[in-house]
Amino acid sequence: MDDWRSYDHAAAPYERANGSRLVGPARDLIALAGPLPDGARVLDVGTGTGVTASAAAQAGAAMVVGLDPSLPMLVTGAAVRGGFHPVAGRAIDLPFRDGSFDVVSASFVLNHFTKYQTALADMVRVVRPGGKLVVATWGPGLDELQRTWRELVSTVVGADMLRDVLKQAVPWEDRFAQRAQLEEALRDADLHHVRTESARYRFVYSIEEFLDGREAAATGRFVRSMVGDAGWVSFRERARAVYAERFADPLNDFRDVILAVGTKSVS
Ligand SMILES: C[S@@+](CC[C@H](N)C(=O)[O-])C[C@H]1O[C@@H](n2cnc3c(N)ncnc32)[C@H](O)[C@@H]1O
């Protein structure tokens, strides 16, 4: 049976919901690394469909690697945007030598790692001395749009199971929604000059696009694996009706994103 934690079956809806919308945070994250040196090499970990990898290429990086365990995410990204070398892999045991990259980035992925300390140590290992690690995470709290989704999901899975699903898929979501905790994690990974910024983005979605995003999120992937394809069609229909009744289409979603940067010491 397919593992619902994987993004393999979620690549198309993920791209429809996020491909264009996450370009703003991706550009801001790469900018936080400062001007890229000539010939800059960038690694984007958990690149998904390559939004941040592509932003690094557009910012002038000479060589960008986008690494992700999901081949369908990489294939989808490579088909719609170029500028990066897709590599299948995971954050632990990165297949690169120490100090290979000027910048390592990770957008909306740190919260997925079971052992985030080990993953961060490996990411820092492949940054060159004096190079930067930049990380983006979602800020705290749920807005009305997300609360409505959780409400719909709880009608299928129940509150306890929902908690368990989130714990399995994104165990550090709450931790890294806090700037202080994110800063602490980067300092503990031996990075210096660590700082964070919080930025608010406005995402405009049709209800259909918003539901694509929810389908690709952990809760959507889990519900889909539970109810099967036919069950999913009727669940989505119900969700569509609830959103249409409660909100104006298109939806305006204001989300806080935390952008963090740290420098690897030269000594
Ligand atoms: C929320 S998506 C973010 C994708 C992309 N960074 C973006 O901003 O659109 C999380 C991605 O992390 C990947 N991922 C999950 N566990 C991972 C791991 N251990 N190492 C690397 N990537 C991982 C998933 O396959 C997925 O593509």
PDB file of C-alpha atoms and ligand atoms in Angstrom:
ATOM      1  CA  MET A   1       0.000   0.000   0.000  1.00  0.00           C
ATOM      2  CA  ASP A   2       1.200   3.526  -0.753  1.00  0.00           C
ATOM      3  CA  ASP A   3       2.602   5.514   2.107  1.00  0.00           C
ATOM      4  CA  TRP A   4       0.333   8.542   2.593  1.00  0.00           C
ATOM      5  CA  ARG A   5       3.273  10.431   4.096  1.00  0.00           C
ATOM      6  CA  SER A   6       4.930  10.536   0.677  1.00  0.00           C
ATOM      7  CA  TYR A   7       4.109  13.367  -1.746  1.00  0.00           C
ATOM      8  CA  ASP A   8       4.230  10.974  -4.707  1.00  0.00           C
ATOM      9  CA  HIS A   9       0.493  11.125  -5.431  1.00  0.00           C
ATOM     10  CA  ALA A  10       0.210  14.773  -4.527  1.00  0.00           C
ATOM     11  CA  ALA A  11       2.613  16.309  -7.035  1.00  0.00           C
ATOM     12  CA  ALA A  12      -0.018  17.626  -9.467  1.00  0.00           C
ATOM     13  CA  PRO A  13      -2.311  19.267  -6.870  1.00  0.00           C
ATOM     14  CA  TYR A  14       0.763  20.540  -4.964  1.00  0.00           C
ATOM     15  CA  GLU A  15       2.022  22.301  -8.075  1.00  0.00           C
ATOM     16  CA  ARG A  16      -1.413  23.723  -8.968  1.00  0.00           C
ATOM     17  CA  ALA A  17      -1.836  25.154  -5.478  1.00  0.00           C
ATOM     18  CA  ASN A  18       1.716  26.270  -4.705  1.00  0.00           C
ATOM     19  CA  GLY A  19       3.788  26.492  -7.876  1.00  0.00           C
ATOM     20  CA  SER A  20       3.149  30.179  -8.517  1.00  0.00           C
ATOM     21  CA  ARG A  21       2.137  31.241  -5.001  1.00  0.00           C
ATOM     22  CA  LEU A  22       5.343  30.233  -3.208  1.00  0.00           C
ATOM     23  CA  VAL A  23       7.564  32.171  -5.604  1.00  0.00           C
ATOM     24  CA  GLY A  24       7.406  35.282  -3.336  1.00  0.00           C
ATOM     25  CA  PRO A  25       8.599  33.526  -0.157  1.00  0.00           C
ATOM     26  CA  ALA A  26      11.199  31.584  -2.213  1.00  0.00           C
ATOM     27  CA  ARG A  27      12.701  34.788  -3.647  1.00  0.00           C
ATOM     28  CA  ASP A  28      12.736  36.452  -0.226  1.00  0.00           C
ATOM     29  CA  LEU A  29      14.422  33.409   1.300  1.00  0.00           C
ATOM     30  CA  ILE A  30      17.193  33.330  -1.294  1.00  0.00           C
ATOM     31  CA  ALA A  31      17.667  37.100  -0.906  1.00  0.00           C
ATOM     32  CA  LEU A  32      18.199  36.568   2.833  1.00  0.00           C
ATOM     33  CA  ALA A  33      21.387  34.629   1.990  1.00  0.00           C
ATOM     34  CA  GLY A  34      22.783  37.932   0.634  1.00  0.00           C
ATOM     35  CA  PRO A  35      24.384  38.492  -2.764  1.00  0.00           C
ATOM     36  CA  LEU A  36      25.438  35.191  -4.299  1.00  0.00           C
ATOM     37  CA  PRO A  37      29.174  34.938  -5.071  1.00  0.00           C
ATOM     38  CA  ASP A  38      30.318  34.425  -8.671  1.00  0.00           C
ATOM     39  CA  GLY A  39      29.880  30.800  -9.655  1.00  0.00           C
ATOM     40  CA  ALA A  40      27.585  30.201  -6.659  1.00  0.00           C
ATOM     41  CA  ARG A  41      26.460  26.649  -5.967  1.00  0.00           C
ATOM     42  CA  VAL A  42      23.129  26.223  -4.194  1.00  0.00           C
ATOM     43  CA  LEU A  43      21.446  23.107  -2.790  1.00  0.00           C
ATOM     44  CA  ASP A  44      17.693  23.231  -2.137  1.00  0.00           C
ATOM     45  CA  VAL A  45      16.725  20.414   0.240  1.00  0.00           C
ATOM     46  CA  GLY A  46      13.142  19.078   0.034  1.00  0.00           C
ATOM     47  CA  THR A  47      12.798  21.032  -3.170  1.00  0.00           C
ATOM     48  CA  GLY A  48       9.450  19.465  -4.112  1.00  0.00           C
ATOM     49  CA  THR A  49       8.539  20.981  -7.465  1.00  0.00           C
ATOM     50  CA  GLY A  50      11.613  23.212  -7.340  1.00  0.00           C
ATOM     51  CA  VAL A  51      10.146  26.630  -6.538  1.00  0.00           C
ATOM     52  CA  THR A  52      13.040  27.703  -4.289  1.00  0.00           C
ATOM     53  CA  ALA A  53      15.652  26.006  -6.481  1.00  0.00           C
ATOM     54  CA  SER A  54      14.351  27.960  -9.440  1.00  0.00           C
ATOM     55  CA  ALA A  55      14.391  31.211  -7.416  1.00  0.00           C
ATOM     56  CA  ALA A  56      18.078  30.563  -6.655  1.00  0.00           C
ATOM     57  CA  ALA A  57      18.809  30.086 -10.356  1.00  0.00           C
ATOM     58  CA  GLN A  58      16.985  33.330 -11.159  1.00  0.00           C
ATOM     59  CA  ALA A  59      19.010  35.112  -8.477  1.00  0.00           C
ATOM     60  CA  GLY A  60      22.156  34.233 -10.446  1.00  0.00           C
ATOM     61  CA  ALA A  61      23.405  30.946  -8.962  1.00  0.00           C
ATOM     62  CA  ALA A  62      25.658  29.163 -11.439  1.00  0.00           C
ATOM     63  CA  MET A  63      24.595  25.685 -10.364  1.00  0.00           C
ATOM     64  CA  VAL A  64      21.502  24.666  -8.385  1.00  0.00           C
ATOM     65  CA  VAL A  65      20.680  21.186  -7.125  1.00  0.00           C
ATOM     66  CA  GLY A  66      17.102  20.447  -6.022  1.00  0.00           C
ATOM     67  CA  LEU A  67      16.948  17.367  -3.792  1.00  0.00           C
ATOM     68  CA  ASP A  68      13.762  15.519  -2.825  1.00  0.00           C
ATOM     69  CA  PRO A  69      12.742  11.924  -2.030  1.00  0.00           C
ATOM     70  CA  SER A  70       9.662  12.186  -4.278  1.00  0.00           C
ATOM     71  CA  LEU A  71      10.371  11.525  -7.956  1.00  0.00           C
ATOM     72  CA  PRO A  72       6.902  12.712  -9.072  1.00  0.00           C
ATOM     73  CA  MET A  73       7.497  16.049  -7.293  1.00  0.00           C
ATOM     74  CA  LEU A  74      10.888  16.413  -9.019  1.00  0.00           C
ATOM     75  CA  VAL A  75       9.525  15.389 -12.433  1.00  0.00           C
ATOM     76  CA  THR A  76       6.582  17.802 -12.135  1.00  0.00           C
ATOM     77  CA  GLY A  77       8.932  20.632 -11.144  1.00  0.00           C
ATOM     78  CA  ALA A  78      11.435  19.920 -13.905  1.00  0.00           C
ATOM     79  CA  ALA A  79       8.615  19.979 -16.475  1.00  0.00           C
ATOM     80  CA  VAL A  80       7.230  23.381 -15.442  1.00  0.00           C
ATOM     81  CA  ARG A  81      10.337  25.276 -14.357  1.00  0.00           C
ATOM     82  CA  GLY A  82      13.965  24.781 -15.155  1.00  0.00           C
ATOM     83  CA  GLY A  83      17.244  26.050 -13.844  1.00  0.00           C
ATOM     84  CA  PHE A  84      18.017  23.254 -11.390  1.00  0.00           C
ATOM     85  CA  HIS A  85      19.385  19.721 -11.352  1.00  0.00           C
ATOM     86  CA  PRO A  86      16.850  17.374  -9.772  1.00  0.00           C
ATOM     87  CA  VAL A  87      18.364  14.784  -7.436  1.00  0.00           C
ATOM     88  CA  ALA A  88      16.454  12.057  -5.586  1.00  0.00           C
ATOM     89  CA  GLY A  89      17.514  11.852  -1.952  1.00  0.00           C
ATOM     90  CA  ARG A  90      16.813  12.644   1.666  1.00  0.00           C
ATOM     91  CA  ALA A  91      18.184  15.210   4.050  1.00  0.00           C
ATOM     92  CA  ILE A  92      20.139  12.686   6.078  1.00  0.00           C
ATOM     93  CA  ASP A  93      23.194  11.252   4.292  1.00  0.00           C
ATOM     94  CA  LEU A  94      23.204  13.924   1.615  1.00  0.00           C
ATOM     95  CA  PRO A  95      25.182  12.586  -1.354  1.00  0.00           C
ATOM     96  CA  PHE A  96      27.634  15.528  -1.426  1.00  0.00           C
ATOM     97  CA  ARG A  97      31.084  16.221  -0.043  1.00  0.00           C
ATOM     98  CA  ASP A  98      31.627  18.513   2.933  1.00  0.00           C
ATOM     99  CA  GLY A  99      31.512  22.202   1.991  1.00  0.00           C
ATOM    100  CA  SER A 100      30.126  21.630  -1.529  1.00  0.00           C
ATOM    101  CA  PHE A 101      27.655  24.549  -1.543  1.00  0.00           C
ATOM    102  CA  ASP A 102      27.728  28.299  -0.958  1.00  0.00           C
ATOM    103  CA  VAL A 103      24.078  28.230   0.125  1.00  0.00           C
ATOM    104  CA  VAL A 104      21.772  25.453   1.310  1.00  0.00           C
ATOM    105  CA  SER A 105      18.057  26.252   1.436  1.00  0.00           C
ATOM    106  CA  ALA A 106      15.013  24.399   2.775  1.00  0.00           C
ATOM    107  CA  SER A 107      11.486  25.778   2.301  1.00  0.00           C
ATOM    108  CA  PHE A 108       8.623  24.358   4.345  1.00  0.00           C
ATOM    109  CA  VAL A 109      10.478  21.113   4.903  1.00  0.00           C
ATOM    110  CA  LEU A 110      12.269  21.258   8.288  1.00  0.00           C
ATOM    111  CA  ASN A 111       9.032  20.376  10.112  1.00  0.00           C
ATOM    112  CA  HIS A 112       8.886  17.042   8.195  1.00  0.00           C
ATOM    113  CA  PHE A 113      12.167  15.596   9.504  1.00  0.00           C
ATOM    114  CA  THR A 114      11.868  12.957  12.210  1.00  0.00           C
ATOM    115  CA  LYS A 115      15.344  13.786  13.520  1.00  0.00           C
ATOM    116  CA  TYR A 116      15.676  17.412  12.579  1.00  0.00           C
ATOM    117  CA  GLN A 117      18.944  17.813  14.519  1.00  0.00           C
ATOM    118  CA  THR A 118      20.646  15.109  12.405  1.00  0.00           C
ATOM    119  CA  ALA A 119      19.202  16.527   9.188  1.00  0.00           C
ATOM    120  CA  LEU A 120      20.357  20.051  10.054  1.00  0.00           C
ATOM    121  CA  ALA A 121      23.858  18.793  10.939  1.00  0.00           C
ATOM    122  CA  ASP A 122      24.114  17.116   7.529  1.00  0.00           C
ATOM    123  CA  MET A 123      22.830  20.210   5.749  1.00  0.00           C
ATOM    124  CA  VAL A 124      25.401  22.348   7.569  1.00  0.00           C
ATOM    125  CA  ARG A 125      28.103  19.799   6.685  1.00  0.00           C
ATOM    126  CA  VAL A 126      27.633  20.433   2.955  1.00  0.00           C
ATOM    127  CA  VAL A 127      27.734  24.267   3.336  1.00  0.00           C
ATOM    128  CA  ARG A 128      31.200  25.695   2.733  1.00  0.00           C
ATOM    129  CA  PRO A 129      32.825  27.608   5.623  1.00  0.00           C
ATOM    130  CA  GLY A 130      31.418  31.143   5.495  1.00  0.00           C
ATOM    131  CA  GLY A 131      28.422  29.924   3.462  1.00  0.00           C
ATOM    132  CA  LYS A 132      24.750  30.223   4.472  1.00  0.00           C
ATOM    133  CA  LEU A 133      21.856  28.008   5.442  1.00  0.00           C
ATOM    134  CA  VAL A 134      18.422  29.580   4.827  1.00  0.00           C
ATOM    135  CA  VAL A 135      15.157  28.077   6.008  1.00  0.00           C
ATOM    136  CA  ALA A 136      11.480  28.997   5.555  1.00  0.00           C
ATOM    137  CA  THR A 137       8.696  27.728   7.837  1.00  0.00           C
ATOM    138  CA  TRP A 138       5.017  28.577   8.284  1.00  0.00           C
ATOM    139  CA  GLY A 139       4.211  30.947  11.137  1.00  0.00           C
ATOM    140  CA  PRO A 140       1.945  29.992  14.049  1.00  0.00           C
ATOM    141  CA  GLY A 141      -1.809  29.573  14.194  1.00  0.00           C
ATOM    142  CA  LEU A 142      -4.597  28.501  11.892  1.00  0.00           C
ATOM    143  CA  ASP A 143      -6.789  30.962  10.016  1.00  0.00           C
ATOM    144  CA  GLU A 144     -10.486  30.455   9.273  1.00  0.00           C
ATOM    145  CA  LEU A 145      -9.735  28.729   5.967  1.00  0.00           C
ATOM    146  CA  GLN A 146      -7.468  26.179   7.628  1.00  0.00           C
ATOM    147  CA  ARG A 147      -9.773  25.740  10.629  1.00  0.00           C
ATOM    148  CA  THR A 148     -12.606  24.917   8.236  1.00  0.00           C
ATOM    149  CA  TRP A 149     -10.437  22.273   6.567  1.00  0.00           C
ATOM    150  CA  ARG A 150      -9.491  20.708   9.917  1.00  0.00           C
ATOM    151  CA  GLU A 151     -13.178  20.679  10.850  1.00  0.00           C
ATOM    152  CA  LEU A 152     -14.005  18.792   7.634  1.00  0.00           C
ATOM    153  CA  VAL A 153     -11.130  16.344   8.142  1.00  0.00           C
ATOM    154  CA  SER A 154     -12.181  15.649  11.752  1.00  0.00           C
ATOM    155  CA  THR A 155     -15.574  14.460  10.509  1.00  0.00           C
ATOM    156  CA  VAL A 156     -13.701  11.603   8.797  1.00  0.00           C
ATOM    157  CA  VAL A 157     -10.751  10.832  11.047  1.00  0.00           C
ATOM    158  CA  GLY A 158     -11.616  12.113  14.530  1.00  0.00           C
ATOM    159  CA  ALA A 159      -9.556  14.517  16.621  1.00  0.00           C
ATOM    160  CA  ASP A 160      -7.157  11.936  18.132  1.00  0.00           C
ATOM    161  CA  MET A 161      -6.265  10.412  14.791  1.00  0.00           C
ATOM    162  CA  LEU A 162      -5.844  13.863  13.268  1.00  0.00           C
ATOM    163  CA  ARG A 163      -3.319  14.711  15.976  1.00  0.00           C
ATOM    164  CA  ASP A 164      -1.496  11.467  15.259  1.00  0.00           C
ATOM    165  CA  VAL A 165      -1.430  12.132  11.500  1.00  0.00           C
ATOM    166  CA  LEU A 166       0.108  15.565  12.053  1.00  0.00           C
ATOM    167  CA  LYS A 167       2.620  14.126  14.508  1.00  0.00           C
ATOM    168  CA  GLN A 168       3.730  11.532  11.985  1.00  0.00           C
ATOM    169  CA  ALA A 169       3.868  13.804   8.931  1.00  0.00           C
ATOM    170  CA  VAL A 170       5.021  17.141  10.335  1.00  0.00           C
ATOM    171  CA  PRO A 171       6.264  16.420  13.880  1.00  0.00           C
ATOM    172  CA  TRP A 172       7.946  19.824  14.298  1.00  0.00           C
ATOM    173  CA  GLU A 173       5.294  22.061  12.790  1.00  0.00           C
ATOM    174  CA  ASP A 174       4.508  23.847  16.077  1.00  0.00           C
ATOM    175  CA  ARG A 175       8.136  24.112  17.149  1.00  0.00           C
ATOM    176  CA  PHE A 176       9.338  25.756  13.940  1.00  0.00           C
ATOM    177  CA  ALA A 177       6.357  28.086  13.813  1.00  0.00           C
ATOM    178  CA  GLN A 178       8.152  29.950  16.637  1.00  0.00           C
ATOM    179  CA  ARG A 179      11.013  32.225  15.646  1.00  0.00           C
ATOM    180  CA  ALA A 180      12.918  31.686  18.903  1.00  0.00           C
ATOM    181  CA  GLN A 181      12.805  27.901  18.559  1.00  0.00           C
ATOM    182  CA  LEU A 182      13.904  28.013  14.936  1.00  0.00           C
ATOM    183  CA  GLU A 183      16.805  30.307  15.856  1.00  0.00           C
ATOM    184  CA  GLU A 184      17.781  27.966  18.687  1.00  0.00           C
ATOM    185  CA  ALA A 185      17.785  24.949  16.325  1.00  0.00           C
ATOM    186  CA  LEU A 186      20.073  26.758  13.861  1.00  0.00           C
ATOM    187  CA  ARG A 187      22.441  27.860  16.645  1.00  0.00           C
ATOM    188  CA  ASP A 188      22.511  24.312  18.017  1.00  0.00           C
ATOM    189  CA  ALA A 189      23.523  23.206  14.500  1.00  0.00           C
ATOM    190  CA  ASP A 190      26.643  25.364  14.984  1.00  0.00           C
ATOM    191  CA  LEU A 191      25.549  28.243  12.777  1.00  0.00           C
ATOM    192  CA  HIS A 192      26.504  31.841  13.596  1.00  0.00           C
ATOM    193  CA  HIS A 193      24.862  35.226  12.991  1.00  0.00           C
ATOM    194  CA  VAL A 194      21.490  33.502  13.121  1.00  0.00           C
ATOM    195  CA  ARG A 195      18.486  35.729  12.518  1.00  0.00           C
ATOM    196  CA  THR A 196      14.865  35.380  11.509  1.00  0.00           C
ATOM    197  CA  GLU A 197      12.286  37.592   9.865  1.00  0.00           C
ATOM    198  CA  SER A 198       8.552  37.167   9.790  1.00  0.00           C
ATOM    199  CA  ALA A 199       6.713  38.179   6.626  1.00  0.00           C
ATOM    200  CA  ARG A 200       3.023  38.094   5.765  1.00  0.00           C
ATOM    201  CA  TYR A 201       1.974  36.952   2.287  1.00  0.00           C
ATOM    202  CA  ARG A 202      -1.401  37.208   0.617  1.00  0.00           C
ATOM    203  CA  PHE A 203      -2.327  34.166  -1.420  1.00  0.00           C
ATOM    204  CA  VAL A 204      -5.399  34.367  -3.649  1.00  0.00           C
ATOM    205  CA  TYR A 205      -6.952  31.009  -4.550  1.00  0.00           C
ATOM    206  CA  SER A 206     -10.052  29.813  -6.299  1.00  0.00           C
ATOM    207  CA  ILE A 207     -11.809  27.354  -3.978  1.00  0.00           C
ATOM    208  CA  GLU A 208     -10.662  24.572  -6.317  1.00  0.00           C
ATOM    209  CA  GLU A 209      -7.005  25.640  -6.063  1.00  0.00           C
ATOM    210  CA  PHE A 210      -7.241  25.961  -2.291  1.00  0.00           C
ATOM    211  CA  LEU A 211      -8.640  22.420  -2.092  1.00  0.00           C
ATOM    212  CA  ASP A 212      -5.764  21.226  -4.315  1.00  0.00           C
ATOM    213  CA  GLY A 213      -3.408  22.588  -1.645  1.00  0.00           C
ATOM    214  CA  ARG A 214      -5.314  20.790   1.109  1.00  0.00           C
ATOM    215  CA  GLU A 215      -5.315  17.566  -0.948  1.00  0.00           C
ATOM    216  CA  ALA A 216      -1.506  17.761  -1.136  1.00  0.00           C
ATOM    217  CA  ALA A 217      -1.110  18.526   2.592  1.00  0.00           C
ATOM    218  CA  ALA A 218      -0.606  15.740   5.167  1.00  0.00           C
ATOM    219  CA  THR A 219      -4.248  15.717   6.267  1.00  0.00           C
ATOM    220  CA  GLY A 220      -5.521  15.517   2.675  1.00  0.00           C
ATOM    221  CA  ARG A 221      -3.092  12.766   1.736  1.00  0.00           C
ATOM    222  CA  PHE A 222      -4.155  10.780   4.789  1.00  0.00           C
ATOM    223  CA  VAL A 223      -7.909  11.180   4.232  1.00  0.00           C
ATOM    224  CA  ARG A 224      -7.512  10.235   0.587  1.00  0.00           C
ATOM    225  CA  SER A 225      -5.597   7.074   1.517  1.00  0.00           C
ATOM    226  CA  MET A 226      -8.364   6.197   3.994  1.00  0.00           C
ATOM    227  CA  VAL A 227     -11.450   6.828   1.881  1.00  0.00           C
ATOM    228  CA  GLY A 228     -10.104   5.817  -1.560  1.00  0.00           C
ATOM    229  CA  ASP A 229     -10.628   7.601  -4.870  1.00  0.00           C
ATOM    230  CA  ALA A 230     -14.438   7.498  -4.942  1.00  0.00           C
ATOM    231  CA  GLY A 231     -14.680   8.545  -1.293  1.00  0.00           C
ATOM    232  CA  TRP A 232     -12.269  11.360  -2.000  1.00  0.00           C
ATOM    233  CA  VAL A 233     -14.423  12.718  -4.832  1.00  0.00           C
ATOM    234  CA  SER A 234     -17.424  12.967  -2.516  1.00  0.00           C
ATOM    235  CA  PHE A 235     -15.312  14.385   0.347  1.00  0.00           C
ATOM    236  CA  ARG A 236     -14.001  17.098  -1.978  1.00  0.00           C
ATOM    237  CA  GLU A 237     -17.505  17.831  -3.201  1.00  0.00           C
ATOM    238  CA  ARG A 238     -18.650  18.314   0.375  1.00  0.00           C
ATOM    239  CA  ALA A 239     -15.623  20.499   1.107  1.00  0.00           C
ATOM    240  CA  ARG A 240     -16.321  22.601  -1.998  1.00  0.00           C
ATOM    241  CA  ALA A 241     -19.901  23.182  -0.849  1.00  0.00           C
ATOM    242  CA  VAL A 242     -18.810  24.189   2.677  1.00  0.00           C
ATOM    243  CA  TYR A 243     -16.206  26.687   1.403  1.00  0.00           C
ATOM    244  CA  ALA A 244     -18.641  28.127  -1.152  1.00  0.00           C
ATOM    245  CA  GLU A 245     -21.210  28.641   1.600  1.00  0.00           C
ATOM    246  CA  ARG A 246     -18.808  30.256   4.096  1.00  0.00           C
ATOM    247  CA  PHE A 247     -16.359  32.247   1.937  1.00  0.00           C
ATOM    248  CA  ALA A 248     -16.277  34.414  -1.170  1.00  0.00           C
ATOM    249  CA  ASP A 249     -14.560  32.800  -4.167  1.00  0.00           C
ATOM    250  CA  PRO A 250     -11.669  33.616  -4.809  1.00  0.00           C
ATOM    251  CA  LEU A 251     -10.331  33.111  -1.301  1.00  0.00           C
ATOM    252  CA  ASN A 252      -7.852  35.502   0.282  1.00  0.00           C
ATOM    253  CA  ASP A 253      -5.420  33.676   2.516  1.00  0.00           C
ATOM    254  CA  PHE A 254      -3.000  35.756   4.600  1.00  0.00           C
ATOM    255  CA  ARG A 255      -0.185  33.568   5.952  1.00  0.00           C
ATOM    256  CA  ASP A 256       2.862  34.358   8.044  1.00  0.00           C
ATOM    257  CA  VAL A 257       6.148  32.845   6.965  1.00  0.00           C
ATOM    258  CA  ILE A 258       9.327  32.774   9.029  1.00  0.00           C
ATOM    259  CA  LEU A 259      12.544  33.208   7.065  1.00  0.00           C
ATOM    260  CA  ALA A 260      15.771  32.249   8.845  1.00  0.00           C
ATOM    261  CA  VAL A 261      19.462  32.518   7.997  1.00  0.00           C
ATOM    262  CA  GLY A 262      22.675  31.330   9.643  1.00  0.00           C
ATOM    263  CA  THR A 263      26.336  31.352   8.611  1.00  0.00           C
ATOM    264  CA  LYS A 264      28.789  28.465   8.884  1.00  0.00           C
ATOM    265  CA  SER A 265      31.893  29.489  10.758  1.00  0.00           C
ATOM    266  CA  VAL A 266      35.165  29.754   8.871  1.00  0.00           C
ATOM    267  CA  SER A 267      37.422  28.177  11.509  1.00  0.00           C
TER     268      SER A 267
HETATM  269  C1  LIG B   1       5.790  21.076   1.797  1.00  0.00           C
HETATM  270  S1  LIG B   1       6.794  20.376   0.557  1.00  0.00           S
HETATM  271  C2  LIG B   1       7.855  21.777   0.208  1.00  0.00           C
HETATM  272  C3  LIG B   1       8.399  21.730  -1.192  1.00  0.00           C
HETATM  273  C4  LIG B   1       9.214  22.948  -1.623  1.00  0.00           C
HETATM  274  N1  LIG B   1      10.356  23.181  -0.768  1.00  0.00           N
HETATM  275  C5  LIG B   1       8.370  24.186  -1.734  1.00  0.00           C
HETATM  276  O1  LIG B   1       8.680  25.195  -1.066  1.00  0.00           O
HETATM  277  O2  LIG B   1       7.381  24.195  -2.494  1.00  0.00           O
HETATM  278  C6  LIG B   1       7.872  19.335   1.494  1.00  0.00           C
HETATM  279  C7  LIG B   1       8.829  18.530   0.628  1.00  0.00           C
HETATM  280  O3  LIG B   1       9.796  17.920   1.487  1.00  0.00           O
HETATM  281  C8  LIG B   1      10.097  16.647   0.974  1.00  0.00           C
HETATM  282  N2  LIG B   1      10.675  15.823   2.055  1.00  0.00           N
HETATM  283  C9  LIG B   1      10.021  15.114   3.007  1.00  0.00           C
HETATM  284  N3  LIG B   1      10.896  14.473   3.795  1.00  0.00           N
HETATM  285  C10 LIG B   1      12.135  14.783   3.334  1.00  0.00           C
HETATM  286  C11 LIG B   1      13.464  14.426   3.709  1.00  0.00           C
HETATM  287  N4  LIG B   1      13.693  13.619   4.752  1.00  0.00           N
HETATM  288  N5  LIG B   1      14.500  14.935   3.018  1.00  0.00           N
HETATM  289  C12 LIG B   1      14.272  15.769   1.963  1.00  0.00           C
HETATM  290  N6  LIG B   1      13.044  16.142   1.560  1.00  0.00           N
HETATM  291  C13 LIG B   1      11.996  15.659   2.228  1.00  0.00           C
HETATM  292  C14 LIG B   1       8.774  16.139   0.424  1.00  0.00           C
HETATM  293  O4  LIG B   1       8.920  15.089  -0.521  1.00  0.00           O
HETATM  294  C15 LIG B   1       8.184  17.405  -0.173  1.00  0.00           C
HETATM  295  O5  LIG B   1       8.481  17.540  -1.536  1.00  0.00           O
END
